[in-house]
Amino acid sequence: MLSDQFGRKVNYLRVSVTDRCNLRCRYCIPQDGVSLKKHEDLLSFEEIETIVRAGVELGINKVRLTGGEPLLRKGFPALVKKLAAIEGLKDLALTTNGILLGPMASELKEAGIKRVNVSLDTLRPERFHQMTGSDHWQQAKEGFEKALTAGFEQVKLNVVAIAGYNDDEVEDFIKYAMDKPIQLRFIEFMPVGNKFWEKGKQLISKELIERISTTTTIVSLPPLKNSITEEYQIVGSPATLGFISPLSHSFCRSCNRLRLTADGFLKPCLASKYEVNIKVPVRAGHAGNELRRVFYEAMRLKPKAHKMDQGYSDNTRHMAEVGG
Ligand code: SAM
């Protein structure tokens, strides 16, 4: 089992499979452009598999595939199949913006994805265009809805809550979720890798919960082990509401995750500059002990806590590279 100097155990690896994205969300991707990695600098599927296998030997049992937009990676279902076949990996999940999900949902379910999170921050196409630069709102929404019928164990709808952007849609999202067996999650806007963040744009979960309680009956649910989500049942609905509060309610003390960047670095914390190169040993043909050493080094560098609540992050990469 991977454990760090603060006694935290890590069993969860988030893998960015590409730094490419088909959206240009103003809060996520720097608007002055990003320099994308060359294709040969990205990990191949075989390399990702080797790294995940090494992680599983050390107690990783949960992997989430993200990006960039993971569904842009050519042949993506083949990667899912490779990872799903790893003995000891109990949970294989996906985070996507949903645009390409509709036609792929059943194939991904068959390949071994168990749970899907779809990120959709607005129910208004014109707003979507304004924030993301894309006209594909309809495809994103249809992708999400297709996921609901494809047989995944769990489907979540992730909304980054940003004051002055989508704070007037909170009730609309709840209405939309009302007849669906989903978890609708509001995520606090984090100051990571982009200058768009300002304190005034944050929506604090506690205030959102108070506001929602005035119009909707919600009941607090007992926290699940290692969960970073404060969860509520919407009374009279199959949907639950989740609140992720990396700023107002830091969950660093129970952080159980590492991240693998698309270009092959292990990162111990989203808001930290620390990272350890695992691509070089993998490309040199090392396995076993050599790779385990890289995992241990990433664990050694895992900071006790981030300071995102103070608007501080020294992570120099944008979210798509690290895997949001
Ligand atoms: N393309 C995929 C997607 O859209 O879900 C996966 C990558 S994206 C970087 C993962 C998640 O990170 C999205 O839900 C996105 O909204 C979220 N995200 C990006 N920047 C963020 C920020 N500064 N604060 C909070 N969430 C952020």
Short mmCIF file of C-alpha atoms and ligand atoms in Angstrom, two decimals:
data_model
loop_
_atom_site.label_atom_id
_atom_site.label_comp_id
_atom_site.label_asym_id
_atom_site.label_seq_id
_atom_site.Cartn_x
_atom_site.Cartn_y
_atom_site.Cartn_z
CA MET A 1 0.00 0.00 0.00
CA LEU A 2 1.25 3.50 -0.82
CA SER A 3 1.35 5.73 2.22
CA ASP A 4 2.95 9.10 2.83
CA GLN A 5 4.73 10.81 5.71
CA PHE A 6 1.41 12.14 7.00
CA GLY A 7 -0.15 8.69 7.24
CA ARG A 8 -2.39 9.04 4.19
CA LYS A 9 -2.94 5.98 2.06
CA VAL A 10 -3.22 6.35 -1.71
CA ASN A 11 -5.31 3.94 -3.77
CA TYR A 12 -6.58 6.26 -6.53
CA LEU A 13 -4.78 7.30 -9.73
CA ARG A 14 -6.17 9.90 -12.12
CA VAL A 15 -4.71 9.50 -15.57
CA SER A 16 -4.67 12.28 -18.17
CA VAL A 17 -4.65 10.44 -21.49
CA THR A 18 -4.20 13.55 -23.64
CA ASP A 19 -3.53 17.26 -23.21
CA ARG A 20 -5.81 18.00 -26.20
CA CYS A 21 -9.33 19.28 -25.65
CA ASN A 22 -12.20 20.15 -27.99
CA LEU A 23 -13.30 22.98 -25.67
CA ARG A 24 -11.50 26.17 -24.69
CA CYS A 25 -13.15 26.77 -21.31
CA ARG A 26 -12.06 30.21 -20.22
CA TYR A 27 -11.48 29.10 -16.64
CA CYS A 28 -9.51 25.98 -17.56
CA ILE A 29 -7.35 26.58 -20.62
CA PRO A 30 -5.19 29.73 -20.82
CA GLN A 31 -6.75 32.03 -23.41
CA ASP A 32 -3.40 33.07 -24.85
CA GLY A 33 -3.06 29.50 -26.07
CA VAL A 34 -1.28 26.43 -24.82
CA SER A 35 1.70 24.67 -26.22
CA LEU A 36 0.59 21.13 -26.82
CA LYS A 37 2.97 18.24 -26.36
CA LYS A 38 4.18 16.43 -29.43
CA HIS A 39 2.42 13.13 -29.99
CA GLU A 40 5.61 11.18 -29.29
CA ASP A 41 5.92 12.93 -25.92
CA LEU A 42 2.57 11.59 -24.78
CA LEU A 43 2.46 8.21 -23.10
CA SER A 44 1.40 5.39 -25.40
CA PHE A 45 -1.41 3.04 -24.32
CA GLU A 46 1.18 0.36 -23.53
CA GLU A 47 3.12 2.80 -21.36
CA ILE A 48 -0.01 3.88 -19.51
CA GLU A 49 -0.85 0.21 -18.93
CA THR A 50 2.65 -0.50 -17.58
CA ILE A 51 2.39 2.40 -15.15
CA VAL A 52 -1.11 1.47 -14.00
CA ARG A 53 0.01 -2.15 -13.48
CA ALA A 54 2.91 -0.92 -11.32
CA GLY A 55 0.45 1.22 -9.37
CA VAL A 56 -1.97 -1.66 -8.88
CA GLU A 57 0.86 -3.77 -7.46
CA LEU A 58 1.26 -1.00 -4.89
CA GLY A 59 -2.40 -0.90 -3.92
CA ILE A 60 -3.96 1.41 -6.50
CA ASN A 61 -7.42 -0.06 -7.10
CA LYS A 62 -9.23 2.88 -8.63
CA VAL A 63 -8.33 4.69 -11.88
CA ARG A 64 -10.08 7.61 -13.52
CA LEU A 65 -9.31 8.45 -17.15
CA THR A 66 -9.42 12.15 -17.87
CA GLY A 67 -7.55 14.80 -19.82
CA GLY A 68 -7.73 17.05 -21.83
CA GLU A 69 -10.70 15.40 -23.41
CA PRO A 70 -10.02 11.66 -23.13
CA LEU A 71 -12.46 10.72 -25.91
CA LEU A 72 -10.31 12.66 -28.38
CA ARG A 73 -7.53 10.14 -27.96
CA LYS A 74 -7.58 7.89 -31.00
CA GLY A 75 -8.50 4.29 -30.19
CA PHE A 76 -9.47 5.22 -26.62
CA PRO A 77 -11.71 2.13 -26.05
CA ALA A 78 -8.65 -0.06 -26.65
CA LEU A 79 -6.92 1.61 -23.71
CA VAL A 80 -9.99 1.05 -21.57
CA LYS A 81 -9.95 -2.67 -22.44
CA LYS A 82 -6.26 -3.00 -21.54
CA LEU A 83 -6.78 -1.34 -18.16
CA ALA A 84 -10.03 -3.15 -17.39
CA ALA A 85 -8.14 -6.44 -17.76
CA ILE A 86 -5.70 -5.60 -14.95
CA GLU A 87 -6.36 -7.87 -12.02
CA GLY A 88 -6.81 -5.92 -8.81
CA LEU A 89 -8.16 -2.80 -10.48
CA LYS A 90 -11.65 -2.58 -9.03
CA ASP A 91 -12.88 0.70 -10.41
CA LEU A 92 -12.29 2.24 -13.83
CA ALA A 93 -14.01 5.58 -14.36
CA LEU A 94 -14.11 8.33 -16.96
CA THR A 95 -14.41 12.11 -16.86
CA THR A 96 -15.52 13.72 -20.13
CA ASN A 97 -17.18 16.83 -21.48
CA GLY A 98 -19.69 14.53 -23.18
CA ILE A 99 -19.40 15.93 -26.71
CA LEU A 100 -18.13 12.67 -28.21
CA LEU A 101 -19.78 10.42 -25.65
CA GLY A 102 -23.14 9.70 -27.31
CA PRO A 103 -21.92 7.37 -30.06
CA MET A 104 -19.23 5.84 -27.82
CA ALA A 105 -21.12 5.25 -24.57
CA SER A 106 -22.15 1.62 -25.12
CA GLU A 107 -18.72 0.67 -26.48
CA LEU A 108 -17.03 2.21 -23.45
CA LYS A 109 -19.37 0.39 -21.10
CA GLU A 110 -18.56 -2.87 -22.89
CA ALA A 111 -14.83 -2.08 -22.78
CA GLY A 112 -14.93 -1.78 -18.98
CA ILE A 113 -15.75 1.79 -17.88
CA LYS A 114 -17.89 1.48 -14.74
CA ARG A 115 -18.67 5.08 -13.85
CA VAL A 116 -18.86 8.28 -15.87
CA ASN A 117 -18.67 11.93 -14.86
CA VAL A 118 -19.85 14.42 -17.46
CA SER A 119 -18.81 18.05 -17.07
CA LEU A 120 -21.46 20.51 -18.21
CA ASP A 121 -21.50 23.94 -16.59
CA THR A 122 -24.51 25.49 -18.26
CA LEU A 123 -27.90 24.49 -19.63
CA ARG A 124 -27.87 27.43 -22.02
CA PRO A 125 -26.26 26.88 -25.43
CA GLU A 126 -25.30 30.53 -25.90
CA ARG A 127 -23.57 30.60 -22.54
CA PHE A 128 -21.79 27.38 -23.37
CA HIS A 129 -20.46 29.06 -26.49
CA GLN A 130 -19.39 32.12 -24.56
CA MET A 131 -17.46 30.05 -21.95
CA THR A 132 -16.07 27.25 -24.12
CA GLY A 133 -15.88 28.75 -27.61
CA SER A 134 -17.88 25.76 -28.88
CA ASP A 135 -21.31 25.28 -30.46
CA HIS A 136 -21.51 21.66 -29.32
CA TRP A 137 -23.75 22.13 -26.26
CA GLN A 138 -26.45 19.90 -27.74
CA GLN A 139 -23.98 17.04 -28.36
CA ALA A 140 -22.62 17.41 -24.82
CA LYS A 141 -26.11 17.20 -23.32
CA GLU A 142 -27.04 14.28 -25.56
CA GLY A 143 -23.77 12.55 -24.61
CA PHE A 144 -24.69 12.88 -20.95
CA GLU A 145 -28.20 11.57 -21.58
CA LYS A 146 -26.86 8.64 -23.60
CA ALA A 147 -24.63 7.74 -20.65
CA LEU A 148 -27.79 7.40 -18.54
CA THR A 149 -29.11 4.59 -20.70
CA ALA A 150 -25.83 2.80 -21.46
CA GLY A 151 -25.80 0.80 -18.21
CA PHE A 152 -22.95 2.45 -16.28
CA GLU A 153 -22.97 1.84 -12.53
CA GLN A 154 -23.01 5.55 -11.84
CA VAL A 155 -23.34 8.76 -13.83
CA LYS A 156 -22.54 12.17 -12.38
CA LEU A 157 -23.08 15.63 -13.79
CA ASN A 158 -20.26 17.99 -12.74
CA VAL A 159 -20.87 21.72 -12.65
CA VAL A 160 -18.11 24.17 -11.76
CA ALA A 161 -19.96 26.93 -9.94
CA ILE A 162 -18.74 30.37 -10.96
CA ALA A 163 -20.27 33.61 -9.74
CA GLY A 164 -21.31 35.87 -12.59
CA TYR A 165 -21.36 32.94 -15.01
CA ASN A 166 -23.71 30.14 -14.00
CA ASP A 167 -24.80 31.02 -10.45
CA ASP A 168 -28.27 31.87 -11.76
CA GLU A 169 -28.66 28.31 -13.12
CA VAL A 170 -28.39 26.38 -9.87
CA GLU A 171 -32.15 25.86 -9.60
CA ASP A 172 -32.38 25.00 -13.33
CA PHE A 173 -29.80 22.26 -12.84
CA ILE A 174 -31.78 20.85 -9.93
CA LYS A 175 -34.95 20.86 -12.02
CA TYR A 176 -33.08 19.11 -14.82
CA ALA A 177 -31.73 16.44 -12.42
CA MET A 178 -35.04 15.85 -10.65
CA ASP A 179 -36.19 12.82 -12.72
CA LYS A 180 -32.73 11.30 -13.25
CA PRO A 181 -30.82 8.69 -11.20
CA ILE A 182 -27.67 10.80 -11.05
CA GLN A 183 -25.46 12.71 -8.69
CA LEU A 184 -25.47 16.40 -9.59
CA ARG A 185 -22.28 17.92 -8.23
CA PHE A 186 -21.36 21.53 -7.74
CA ILE A 187 -17.61 22.07 -7.62
CA GLU A 188 -15.89 25.11 -6.17
CA PHE A 189 -13.86 27.00 -8.73
CA MET A 190 -10.14 26.41 -8.05
CA PRO A 191 -7.21 28.71 -8.76
CA VAL A 192 -5.32 26.17 -10.85
CA GLY A 193 -3.18 26.90 -13.87
CA ASN A 194 -5.19 29.83 -15.22
CA LYS A 195 -5.42 33.55 -14.51
CA PHE A 196 -9.24 33.59 -14.92
CA TRP A 197 -9.70 32.72 -11.24
CA GLU A 198 -10.58 35.52 -8.82
CA LYS A 199 -11.85 35.24 -5.28
CA GLY A 200 -15.05 37.08 -6.25
CA LYS A 201 -15.91 34.37 -8.80
CA GLN A 202 -15.96 31.64 -6.19
CA LEU A 203 -19.24 30.20 -5.00
CA ILE A 204 -18.82 28.66 -1.58
CA SER A 205 -20.58 25.30 -1.15
CA LYS A 206 -22.02 26.19 2.25
CA GLU A 207 -23.76 29.24 0.78
CA LEU A 208 -25.03 27.21 -2.19
CA ILE A 209 -26.44 24.56 0.16
CA GLU A 210 -28.24 27.22 2.21
CA ARG A 211 -29.63 28.80 -0.92
CA ILE A 212 -30.82 25.49 -2.40
CA SER A 213 -32.46 24.51 0.90
CA THR A 214 -34.83 27.45 0.64
CA THR A 215 -36.43 26.06 -2.53
CA THR A 216 -35.69 22.31 -2.48
CA THR A 217 -36.00 19.74 0.30
CA ILE A 218 -32.65 18.04 0.70
CA VAL A 219 -31.44 15.61 3.36
CA SER A 220 -27.81 15.15 4.29
CA LEU A 221 -26.43 11.66 3.56
CA PRO A 222 -23.72 9.94 5.64
CA PRO A 223 -20.26 10.49 4.09
CA LEU A 224 -18.74 7.58 2.18
CA LYS A 225 -15.20 6.52 3.09
CA ASN A 226 -12.58 8.77 1.45
CA SER A 227 -15.27 10.69 -0.37
CA ILE A 228 -14.52 14.34 -1.07
CA THR A 229 -18.19 15.04 -1.70
CA GLU A 230 -20.72 16.31 0.79
CA GLU A 231 -23.85 14.55 -0.40
CA TYR A 232 -27.58 15.22 -0.05
CA GLN A 233 -30.66 13.36 -1.22
CA ILE A 234 -33.14 15.49 -3.12
CA VAL A 235 -36.42 14.46 -1.53
CA GLY A 236 -38.88 13.07 -4.06
CA SER A 237 -36.18 12.45 -6.65
CA PRO A 238 -33.74 9.65 -7.53
CA ALA A 239 -31.02 12.29 -7.83
CA THR A 240 -28.54 13.24 -5.15
CA LEU A 241 -26.72 16.53 -4.83
CA GLY A 242 -22.98 16.63 -4.22
CA PHE A 243 -20.78 19.52 -3.20
CA ILE A 244 -17.04 19.45 -3.72
CA SER A 245 -15.30 22.12 -1.71
CA PRO A 246 -11.55 22.12 -2.30
CA LEU A 247 -11.35 25.73 -1.14
CA SER A 248 -13.79 26.19 1.71
CA HIS A 249 -13.43 22.70 3.14
CA SER A 250 -10.03 21.36 2.20
CA PHE A 251 -10.04 17.57 2.01
CA CYS A 252 -6.26 17.25 1.94
CA ARG A 253 -6.26 15.28 5.18
CA SER A 254 -8.05 12.41 3.50
CA CYS A 255 -6.49 12.83 0.04
CA ASN A 256 -6.03 9.37 -1.45
CA ARG A 257 -4.89 10.25 -4.96
CA LEU A 258 -1.97 10.65 -7.32
CA ARG A 259 -2.15 11.97 -10.88
CA LEU A 260 -0.40 10.86 -14.03
CA THR A 261 0.12 13.60 -16.62
CA ALA A 262 -0.38 12.91 -20.31
CA ASP A 263 3.38 13.26 -20.86
CA GLY A 264 4.34 10.83 -18.15
CA PHE A 265 4.89 12.55 -14.81
CA LEU A 266 3.41 11.48 -11.49
CA LYS A 267 1.99 14.43 -9.60
CA PRO A 268 1.26 14.15 -5.89
CA CYS A 269 -1.05 17.18 -5.71
CA LEU A 270 -3.10 19.17 -8.21
CA ALA A 271 -2.01 22.49 -6.72
CA SER A 272 1.69 21.73 -6.47
CA LYS A 273 4.63 22.09 -8.83
CA TYR A 274 6.07 18.77 -7.67
CA GLU A 275 6.15 15.93 -10.17
CA VAL A 276 8.31 12.90 -10.87
CA ASN A 277 9.20 11.61 -14.32
CA ILE A 278 7.97 8.06 -14.82
CA LYS A 279 8.11 8.12 -18.63
CA VAL A 280 11.91 7.90 -18.76
CA PRO A 281 12.16 4.67 -16.73
CA VAL A 282 9.19 3.18 -18.59
CA ARG A 283 10.74 3.99 -21.98
CA ALA A 284 14.04 2.56 -20.79
CA GLY A 285 12.18 -0.72 -20.32
CA HIS A 286 12.26 -0.67 -16.53
CA ALA A 287 9.51 -2.33 -14.57
CA GLY A 288 9.02 -3.64 -11.05
CA ASN A 289 11.28 -2.01 -8.48
CA GLU A 290 12.34 0.89 -10.72
CA LEU A 291 8.75 2.00 -11.27
CA ARG A 292 7.81 1.39 -7.67
CA ARG A 293 10.62 3.77 -6.70
CA VAL A 294 9.00 6.54 -8.79
CA PHE A 295 5.67 6.01 -7.02
CA TYR A 296 7.46 6.16 -3.63
CA GLU A 297 9.19 9.39 -4.65
CA ALA A 298 5.86 10.96 -5.66
CA MET A 299 4.48 9.92 -2.27
CA ARG A 300 7.48 11.45 -0.50
CA LEU A 301 6.74 14.76 -2.24
CA LYS A 302 3.02 14.77 -1.43
CA PRO A 303 2.41 18.04 0.41
CA LYS A 304 0.50 18.02 3.68
CA ALA A 305 -2.05 20.46 2.27
CA HIS A 306 -2.55 22.90 -0.57
CA LYS A 307 -3.29 26.57 -0.12
CA MET A 308 -5.95 26.97 -2.77
CA ASP A 309 -8.26 28.61 -0.25
CA GLN A 310 -5.78 31.52 -0.27
CA GLY A 311 -5.81 31.60 -4.06
CA TYR A 312 -2.43 29.93 -4.16
CA SER A 313 -1.19 27.13 -6.37
CA ASP A 314 2.36 26.71 -7.67
CA ASN A 315 1.32 24.09 -10.23
CA THR A 316 2.69 25.48 -13.50
CA ARG A 317 0.64 23.26 -15.79
CA HIS A 318 -2.90 23.83 -16.97
CA MET A 319 -5.65 21.42 -15.93
CA ALA A 320 -5.84 19.57 -19.23
CA GLU A 321 -2.23 18.44 -18.94
CA VAL A 322 -2.51 17.30 -15.34
CA GLY A 323 -5.94 15.78 -15.66
CA GLY A 324 -8.66 17.71 -13.86
N1 SAM B 1 -12.41 17.17 -20.67
C1 SAM B 1 -12.88 16.45 -19.54
C2 SAM B 1 -14.04 17.17 -18.89
O1 SAM B 1 -14.39 18.26 -19.33
O2 SAM B 1 -14.60 16.62 -17.94
C3 SAM B 1 -11.82 16.12 -18.50
C4 SAM B 1 -10.81 17.17 -18.16
S1 SAM B 1 -11.45 18.61 -17.36
C5 SAM B 1 -9.94 19.46 -17.01
C6 SAM B 1 -11.96 17.93 -15.81
C7 SAM B 1 -12.78 18.81 -14.94
O3 SAM B 1 -11.98 19.85 -14.40
C8 SAM B 1 -13.96 19.49 -15.61
O4 SAM B 1 -15.12 19.18 -14.87
C9 SAM B 1 -13.64 20.96 -15.49
O5 SAM B 1 -14.81 21.73 -15.38
C10 SAM B 1 -12.82 20.97 -14.21
N2 SAM B 1 -12.02 22.16 -14.02
C11 SAM B 1 -11.15 22.72 -14.87
N3 SAM B 1 -10.59 23.84 -14.34
C12 SAM B 1 -11.15 23.98 -13.09
C13 SAM B 1 -10.99 24.91 -12.05
N4 SAM B 1 -10.15 25.94 -12.16
N5 SAM B 1 -11.72 24.74 -10.93
C14 SAM B 1 -12.57 23.68 -10.82
N6 SAM B 1 -12.73 22.75 -11.76
C15 SAM B 1 -12.04 22.90 -12.89
#
